[in-house]
Amino acid sequence: MSARREFDVVLLGATGYTGEHTARALADMAAPDGRWAGLRWAIAGRSKKKLLALIDKWALAPSALLLADVGDECSLRAMCYRSRLVLNATGPYRFYGEAVVQACIKEKVGIWLTARWSGAGTRLSARARPARTPRRR
């Protein structure tokens, strides 16, 4: 991992239900001009038009907007490569979560899931888990 990534935080799935609530919370916690002092952050999703509408709706001031699609591994890895932490608001996780987690693992970036995983079908497969994760005893 490079010592310095372009963004500290990227909110992926910003235009969905959970992502919009997360973006709104970020806007509520920001300075009056909508910016975060010293924090480089971006919003990401599939549609540039929807991301721009979200920025206008909540008076967000991200450092950038990124296009990324859970169906496109290259776009996910490119997004992850540029960030230190991904706030994953894509969902439902049982359909879309694993691709994001795999991209984060491959690019050695942190990930935060914005909702709890529940149900038997939502666990990560063995191939998505990092190989060097220490086991708890």
XYZ file of N, CA, C and O in Angstrom:
548
model
N 0.842 -1.176 0.000
C 0.000 0.000 0.000
C 0.886 1.237 0.000
O 1.862 1.319 0.706
N 0.528 2.206 -0.803
C 1.295 3.440 -0.813
C 1.079 4.187 0.499
O 0.038 4.083 1.123
N 2.100 4.935 0.909
C 2.023 5.651 2.181
C 0.925 6.710 2.153
O 0.298 6.974 3.166
N 0.674 7.306 1.025
C -0.299 8.391 0.927
C -1.278 8.081 -0.196
O -0.897 7.965 -1.350
N -2.533 7.939 0.161
C -3.567 7.725 -0.852
C -4.245 9.054 -1.147
O -4.205 9.982 -0.349
N -4.904 9.128 -2.282
C -5.538 10.377 -2.709
C -6.689 10.796 -1.784
O -6.877 11.983 -1.522
N -7.455 9.816 -1.289
C -8.604 10.121 -0.426
C -8.483 9.374 0.892
O -8.052 8.226 0.930
N -8.891 10.031 1.965
C -8.928 9.372 3.264
C -10.147 8.452 3.347
O -10.073 7.351 3.882
N -11.276 8.914 2.812
C -12.536 8.172 2.886
C -13.275 8.286 1.563
O -13.326 9.365 0.970
N -13.865 7.166 1.123
C -14.755 7.157 -0.036
C -16.068 6.506 0.397
O -16.065 5.412 0.965
N -17.178 7.187 0.147
C -18.507 6.635 0.409
C -19.012 6.013 -0.883
O -19.345 6.717 -1.836
N -19.059 4.683 -0.935
C -19.517 3.945 -2.115
C -20.998 3.620 -1.969
O -21.439 3.168 -0.922
N -21.755 3.837 -3.030
C -23.196 3.610 -2.979
C -23.914 4.813 -2.389
O -24.953 4.694 -1.753
N -23.344 5.980 -2.619
C -23.831 7.204 -1.984
C -25.251 7.578 -2.389
O -25.943 8.256 -1.635
N -25.709 7.137 -3.544
C -27.039 7.561 -4.001
C -28.148 6.593 -3.603
O -29.314 6.871 -3.840
N -27.806 5.487 -2.985
C -28.824 4.550 -2.505
C -29.422 5.015 -1.189
O -29.044 6.047 -0.629
N -30.358 4.255 -0.661
C -31.060 4.618 0.572
C -30.085 4.835 1.733
O -30.054 5.899 2.354
N -29.274 3.834 2.036
C -28.330 3.929 3.148
C -27.239 4.948 2.849
O -26.840 5.717 3.726
N -26.768 4.976 1.619
C -25.722 5.916 1.238
C -26.166 7.360 1.365
O -25.400 8.219 1.817
N -27.404 7.636 1.001
C -27.905 9.009 1.111
C -28.005 9.433 2.574
O -27.662 10.557 2.930
N -28.464 8.522 3.427
C -28.514 8.840 4.862
C -27.105 9.070 5.420
O -26.896 9.968 6.238
N -26.152 8.280 4.966
C -24.769 8.443 5.410
C -24.216 9.774 4.912
O -23.565 10.505 5.668
N -24.474 10.109 3.661
C -24.010 11.380 3.095
C -24.630 12.558 3.845
O -23.946 13.545 4.138
N -25.921 12.434 4.159
C -26.589 13.502 4.902
C -25.977 13.680 6.287
O -25.765 14.798 6.751
N -25.651 12.568 6.945
C -25.010 12.639 8.262
C -23.636 13.290 8.153
O -23.260 14.097 9.008
N -22.900 12.956 7.109
C -21.595 13.586 6.893
C -21.756 15.094 6.699
O -20.982 15.884 7.239
N -22.765 15.497 5.946
C -23.015 16.920 5.717
C -23.387 17.618 7.021
O -22.950 18.744 7.277
N -24.180 16.955 7.855
C -24.597 17.547 9.136
C -23.419 17.749 10.083
O -23.418 18.666 10.894
N -22.411 16.886 9.990
C -21.254 16.966 10.884
C -20.140 17.852 10.350
O -19.197 18.166 11.065
N -20.231 18.272 9.098
C -19.181 19.084 8.480
C -19.266 20.538 8.933
O -20.232 20.959 9.574
N -18.266 21.298 8.570
C -18.245 22.738 8.848
C -19.379 23.409 8.067
O -19.941 22.814 7.142
N -19.715 24.652 8.395
C -20.812 25.337 7.695
C -20.664 25.386 6.173
O -21.657 25.408 5.463
N -19.426 25.388 5.670
C -19.243 25.400 4.213
C -19.333 24.012 3.596
O -19.135 23.830 2.405
N -19.623 22.984 4.427
C -19.779 21.624 3.929
C -18.491 20.834 3.833
O -18.490 19.682 3.430
N -17.382 21.423 4.212
C -16.079 20.760 4.094
C -15.632 20.201 5.438
O -16.091 20.611 6.487
N -14.710 19.264 5.356
C -14.081 18.663 6.531
C -12.635 19.108 6.545
O -11.885 18.831 5.605
N -12.225 19.782 7.593
C -10.844 20.277 7.681
C -9.859 19.118 7.678
O -9.940 18.215 8.502
N -8.953 19.142 6.717
C -7.889 18.140 6.658
C -8.300 16.772 6.154
O -7.481 15.881 6.085
N -9.554 16.581 5.809
C -10.021 15.274 5.339
C -10.303 15.337 3.845
O -11.049 16.191 3.381
N -9.693 14.412 3.115
C -9.950 14.306 1.673
C -10.918 13.156 1.481
O -10.587 12.011 1.763
N -12.137 13.472 1.033
C -13.136 12.422 0.889
C -13.852 12.539 -0.445
O -13.847 13.578 -1.079
N -14.418 11.427 -0.856
C -15.112 11.376 -2.138
C -16.381 10.550 -1.994
O -16.507 9.745 -1.069
N -17.317 10.782 -2.902
C -18.491 9.928 -2.988
C -18.376 9.138 -4.280
O -17.809 9.611 -5.261
N -18.906 7.928 -4.252
C -18.772 7.049 -5.414
C -20.083 6.322 -5.689
O -20.844 6.018 -4.766
N -20.310 6.050 -6.944
C -21.497 5.318 -7.373
C -21.445 5.081 -8.871
O -20.452 5.400 -9.529
N -22.557 4.557 -9.405
C -22.593 4.229 -10.826
C -22.940 5.409 -11.723
O -22.563 5.447 -12.880
N -23.704 6.377 -11.186
C -24.248 7.448 -12.020
C -23.705 8.820 -11.617
O -23.979 9.298 -10.511
N -22.987 9.447 -12.516
C -22.458 10.785 -12.249
C -23.604 11.771 -12.023
O -23.528 12.631 -11.138
N -24.666 11.637 -12.801
C -25.819 12.528 -12.687
C -26.440 12.435 -11.287
O -26.744 13.449 -10.659
N -26.595 11.216 -10.772
C -27.173 11.033 -9.437
C -26.235 11.533 -8.340
O -26.682 12.082 -7.335
N -24.923 11.332 -8.524
C -23.959 11.827 -7.542
C -23.983 13.348 -7.477
O -23.960 13.928 -6.388
N -24.057 14.012 -8.639
C -24.130 15.473 -8.666
C -25.415 15.975 -8.021
O -25.408 16.975 -7.292
N -26.524 15.269 -8.250
C -27.800 15.642 -7.622
C -27.718 15.499 -6.100
O -28.244 16.337 -5.362
N -27.049 14.458 -5.640
C -26.872 14.252 -4.200
C -26.040 15.378 -3.581
O -26.366 15.888 -2.502
N -24.988 15.786 -4.269
C -24.154 16.892 -3.797
C -24.991 18.163 -3.643
O -24.914 18.860 -2.634
N -25.829 18.443 -4.640
C -26.689 19.631 -4.583
C -27.745 19.525 -3.485
O -27.989 20.481 -2.756
N -28.354 18.354 -3.369
C -29.451 18.160 -2.410
C -29.002 18.394 -0.974
O -29.719 19.008 -0.184
N -27.824 17.902 -0.602
C -27.370 17.979 0.783
C -26.218 18.959 0.980
O -25.613 18.993 2.044
N -25.925 19.782 -0.015
C -24.852 20.773 0.065
C -23.536 20.124 0.503
O -22.830 20.631 1.366
N -23.217 19.001 -0.125
C -21.973 18.293 0.175
C -20.807 18.992 -0.511
O -20.987 19.638 -1.534
N -19.634 18.812 0.047
C -18.427 19.375 -0.567
C -17.314 18.332 -0.570
O -16.256 18.536 0.009
N -17.549 17.175 -1.251
C -16.486 16.175 -1.300
C -15.327 16.660 -2.163
O -15.488 17.545 -3.002
N -14.170 16.055 -1.938
C -13.003 16.395 -2.744
C -13.189 15.958 -4.193
O -12.621 16.560 -5.099
N -13.985 14.905 -4.399
C -14.203 14.381 -5.757
C -15.406 13.458 -5.761
O -15.915 13.056 -4.712
N -15.859 13.133 -6.954
C -16.827 12.053 -7.109
C -16.221 11.032 -8.047
O -15.526 11.365 -8.993
N -16.427 9.761 -7.708
C -15.826 8.658 -8.449
C -16.914 7.764 -9.007
O -17.934 7.532 -8.346
N -16.689 7.241 -10.192
C -17.616 6.284 -10.772
C -17.087 4.884 -10.505
O -15.939 4.574 -10.824
N -17.922 4.072 -9.866
C -17.561 2.692 -9.551
C -18.831 1.857 -9.561
O -19.892 2.320 -9.160
N -18.699 0.630 -10.037
C -19.837 -0.275 -10.161
C -19.447 -1.625 -9.568
O -18.381 -2.149 -9.900
N -20.298 -2.191 -8.709
C -19.970 -3.478 -8.090
C -19.870 -4.604 -9.108
O -19.265 -5.631 -8.825
N -20.408 -4.406 -10.297
C -20.302 -5.403 -11.353
C -19.030 -5.281 -12.178
O -18.800 -6.069 -13.091
N -18.200 -4.304 -11.868
C -16.978 -4.042 -12.620
C -15.795 -4.027 -11.662
O -15.530 -3.028 -10.992
N -15.080 -5.152 -11.585
C -13.966 -5.275 -10.641
C -12.905 -4.197 -10.859
O -12.339 -3.662 -9.897
N -12.622 -3.864 -12.106
C -11.595 -2.846 -12.388
C -11.978 -1.496 -11.784
O -11.124 -0.812 -11.216
N -13.252 -1.103 -11.904
C -13.660 0.189 -11.350
C -13.603 0.170 -9.825
O -13.226 1.165 -9.202
N -13.951 -0.967 -9.209
C -13.877 -1.079 -7.747
C -12.431 -1.005 -7.270
O -12.116 -0.300 -6.309
N -11.549 -1.734 -7.942
C -10.141 -1.733 -7.528
C -9.504 -0.366 -7.739
O -8.693 0.083 -6.916
N -9.862 0.325 -8.811
C -9.337 1.673 -9.047
C -9.794 2.622 -7.942
O -9.013 3.437 -7.450
N -11.056 2.509 -7.530
C -11.571 3.335 -6.442
C -10.837 3.009 -5.143
O -10.395 3.908 -4.423
N -10.685 1.741 -4.848
C -10.009 1.318 -3.613
C -8.552 1.760 -3.592
O -8.050 2.184 -2.552
N -7.885 1.670 -4.715
C -6.479 2.048 -4.810
C -6.263 3.507 -4.408
O -5.230 3.861 -3.866
N -7.267 4.340 -4.653
C -7.150 5.771 -4.380
C -7.555 6.158 -2.960
O -7.432 7.314 -2.587
N -8.058 5.204 -2.160
C -8.599 5.556 -0.844
C -7.961 4.765 0.288
O -7.381 3.705 0.078
N -8.074 5.300 1.489
C -7.585 4.614 2.693
C -8.705 3.816 3.344
O -8.451 2.807 3.976
N -9.951 4.314 3.238
C -11.093 3.659 3.860
C -12.285 3.781 2.938
O -12.568 4.860 2.414
N -13.003 2.674 2.735
C -14.226 2.676 1.942
C -15.404 2.471 2.888
O -15.437 1.500 3.653
N -16.351 3.411 2.864
C -17.627 3.244 3.563
C -18.563 2.603 2.543
O -18.968 3.244 1.582
N -18.879 1.339 2.739
C -19.666 0.602 1.758
C -21.147 0.682 2.079
O -21.622 0.078 3.029
N -21.884 1.429 1.262
C -23.326 1.557 1.428
C -24.080 0.863 0.299
O -25.259 1.118 0.099
N -23.394 0.006 -0.441
C -24.083 -0.743 -1.489
C -24.909 -1.840 -0.836
O -24.601 -2.292 0.250
N -25.920 -2.247 -1.491
C -26.713 -3.310 -0.886
C -27.799 -3.771 -1.835
O -28.037 -3.148 -2.861
N -28.434 -4.863 -1.494
C -28.191 -5.666 -0.294
C -26.832 -6.369 -0.357
O -26.385 -6.780 -1.416
N -26.210 -6.464 0.816
C -24.849 -7.011 0.876
C -24.761 -8.431 0.349
O -23.734 -8.812 -0.210
N -25.793 -9.222 0.533
C -25.696 -10.622 0.084
C -25.547 -10.713 -1.424
O -25.074 -11.706 -1.948
N -25.934 -9.657 -2.143
C -25.772 -9.642 -3.595
C -24.559 -8.829 -4.039
O -23.901 -9.162 -5.009
N -24.265 -7.730 -3.349
C -23.265 -6.785 -3.835
C -22.073 -6.577 -2.909
O -21.097 -5.954 -3.301
N -22.137 -7.053 -1.701
C -21.091 -6.780 -0.725
C -19.773 -7.471 -0.972
O -18.704 -6.890 -0.772
N -19.810 -8.707 -1.407
C -18.576 -9.483 -1.540
C -17.612 -8.878 -2.551
O -16.404 -8.842 -2.317
N -18.114 -8.378 -3.659
C -17.231 -7.787 -4.676
C -16.474 -6.586 -4.106
O -15.287 -6.403 -4.385
N -17.136 -5.800 -3.281
C -16.495 -4.629 -2.679
C -15.434 -5.070 -1.671
O -14.321 -4.551 -1.656
N -15.783 -6.043 -0.842
C -14.825 -6.545 0.150
C -13.601 -7.131 -0.544
O -12.463 -6.869 -0.143
N -13.793 -7.902 -1.593
C -12.668 -8.492 -2.323
C -11.768 -7.403 -2.907
O -10.539 -7.504 -2.840
N -12.356 -6.365 -3.486
C -11.557 -5.273 -4.061
C -10.757 -4.562 -2.969
O -9.583 -4.243 -3.168
N -11.377 -4.361 -1.811
C -10.664 -3.713 -0.693
C -9.502 -4.569 -0.214
O -8.414 -4.058 0.070
N -9.717 -5.865 -0.129
C -8.648 -6.769 0.307
C -7.500 -6.750 -0.700
O -6.333 -6.634 -0.319
N -7.821 -6.831 -1.982
C -6.785 -6.850 -3.015
C -5.971 -5.562 -3.034
O -4.777 -5.587 -3.310
N -6.607 -4.438 -2.723
C -5.904 -3.157 -2.735
C -5.437 -2.734 -1.344
O -4.930 -1.631 -1.168
N -5.624 -3.623 -0.365
C -5.172 -3.382 1.020
C -5.704 -2.076 1.584
O -4.962 -1.216 2.068
N -7.019 -1.935 1.504
C -7.689 -0.736 2.011
C -8.722 -1.145 3.056
O -9.290 -2.237 2.994
N -8.945 -0.287 4.030
C -9.939 -0.569 5.055
C -11.349 -0.449 4.506
O -11.599 0.276 3.548
N -12.273 -1.171 5.121
C -13.675 -1.123 4.697
C -14.562 -1.054 5.921
O -14.285 -1.675 6.946
N -15.624 -0.267 5.814
C -16.622 -0.154 6.869
C -17.968 -0.398 6.213
O -18.328 0.282 5.260
N -18.687 -1.371 6.714
C -20.016 -1.680 6.184
C -21.016 -0.820 6.930
O -21.034 -0.813 8.159
N -21.848 -0.098 6.209
C -22.751 0.858 6.836
C -23.999 0.219 7.421
O -24.803 0.897 8.020
N -24.167 -1.072 7.255
C -25.300 -1.781 7.850
C -24.820 -3.152 8.315
O -23.825 -3.659 7.844
N -25.542 -3.737 9.267
C -25.161 -5.058 9.771
C -25.463 -6.131 8.740
O -26.444 -6.052 8.021
N -24.628 -7.135 8.713
C -24.888 -8.313 7.888
C -25.739 -9.243 8.728
O -25.416 -9.526 9.869
N -26.816 -9.734 8.173
C -27.646 -10.670 8.923
C -28.125 -11.771 7.992
O -28.158 -11.615 6.794
N -28.496 -12.879 8.552
C -28.985 -13.996 7.764
C -27.870 -14.909 7.312
O -26.722 -14.514 7.219
N -28.221 -16.133 7.007
C -27.224 -17.145 6.662
C -26.549 -16.866 5.331
O -25.405 -17.217 5.131
N -27.234 -16.228 4.403
C -26.686 -16.045 3.065
C -25.754 -14.867 2.911
O -25.278 -14.611 1.822
N -25.481 -14.128 3.988
C -24.717 -12.899 3.827
C -23.266 -13.007 4.276
O -22.544 -12.043 4.212
N -22.828 -14.184 4.725
C -21.431 -14.319 5.146
C -20.508 -14.304 3.942
O -20.862 -14.760 2.864
N -19.305 -13.830 4.152
C -18.320 -13.812 3.075
C -17.847 -15.218 2.776
O -17.705 -16.040 3.669
N -17.548 -15.450 1.535
C -16.982 -16.746 1.184
C -15.534 -16.801 1.649
O -14.908 -15.785 1.910
N -14.967 -17.991 1.733
C -13.587 -18.173 2.201
C -12.597 -17.450 1.296
O -11.597 -16.934 1.760
N -12.863 -17.363 0.010
C -11.916 -16.729 -0.901
C -11.859 -15.210 -0.717
O -10.912 -14.574 -1.145
N -12.858 -14.617 -0.059
C -12.859 -13.171 0.153
C -12.136 -12.775 1.431
O -11.842 -11.625 1.637
N -11.842 -13.744 2.281
C -11.172 -13.430 3.543
C -9.671 -13.266 3.322
O -9.066 -14.012 2.578
N -9.063 -12.300 3.991
C -7.615 -12.141 3.852
C -6.892 -13.356 4.406
O -7.292 -13.921 5.414
N -5.833 -13.759 3.749
C -5.110 -14.982 4.126
C -4.385 -14.834 5.458
O -4.187 -15.808 6.171
N -3.959 -13.631 5.827
C -3.134 -13.448 7.015
C -3.911 -12.952 8.230
O -3.337 -12.375 9.128
N -5.198 -13.146 8.264
C -5.985 -12.695 9.398
C -5.728 -13.611 10.591
O -5.946 -14.809 10.513
N -5.241 -13.060 11.731
C -5.014 -13.912 12.901
C -6.339 -14.405 13.473
O -7.322 -13.690 13.447
N -6.317 -15.617 13.971
C -7.524 -16.183 14.551
C -7.609 -15.860 16.020
O -6.615 -15.831 16.718
N -8.822 -15.610 16.481
C -9.040 -15.390 17.906
C -9.053 -16.718 18.630
O -9.512 -17.712 18.090
N -8.589 -16.716 19.849
C -8.612 -17.939 20.650
C -9.510 -17.790 21.831
O -9.730 -16.810 22.379
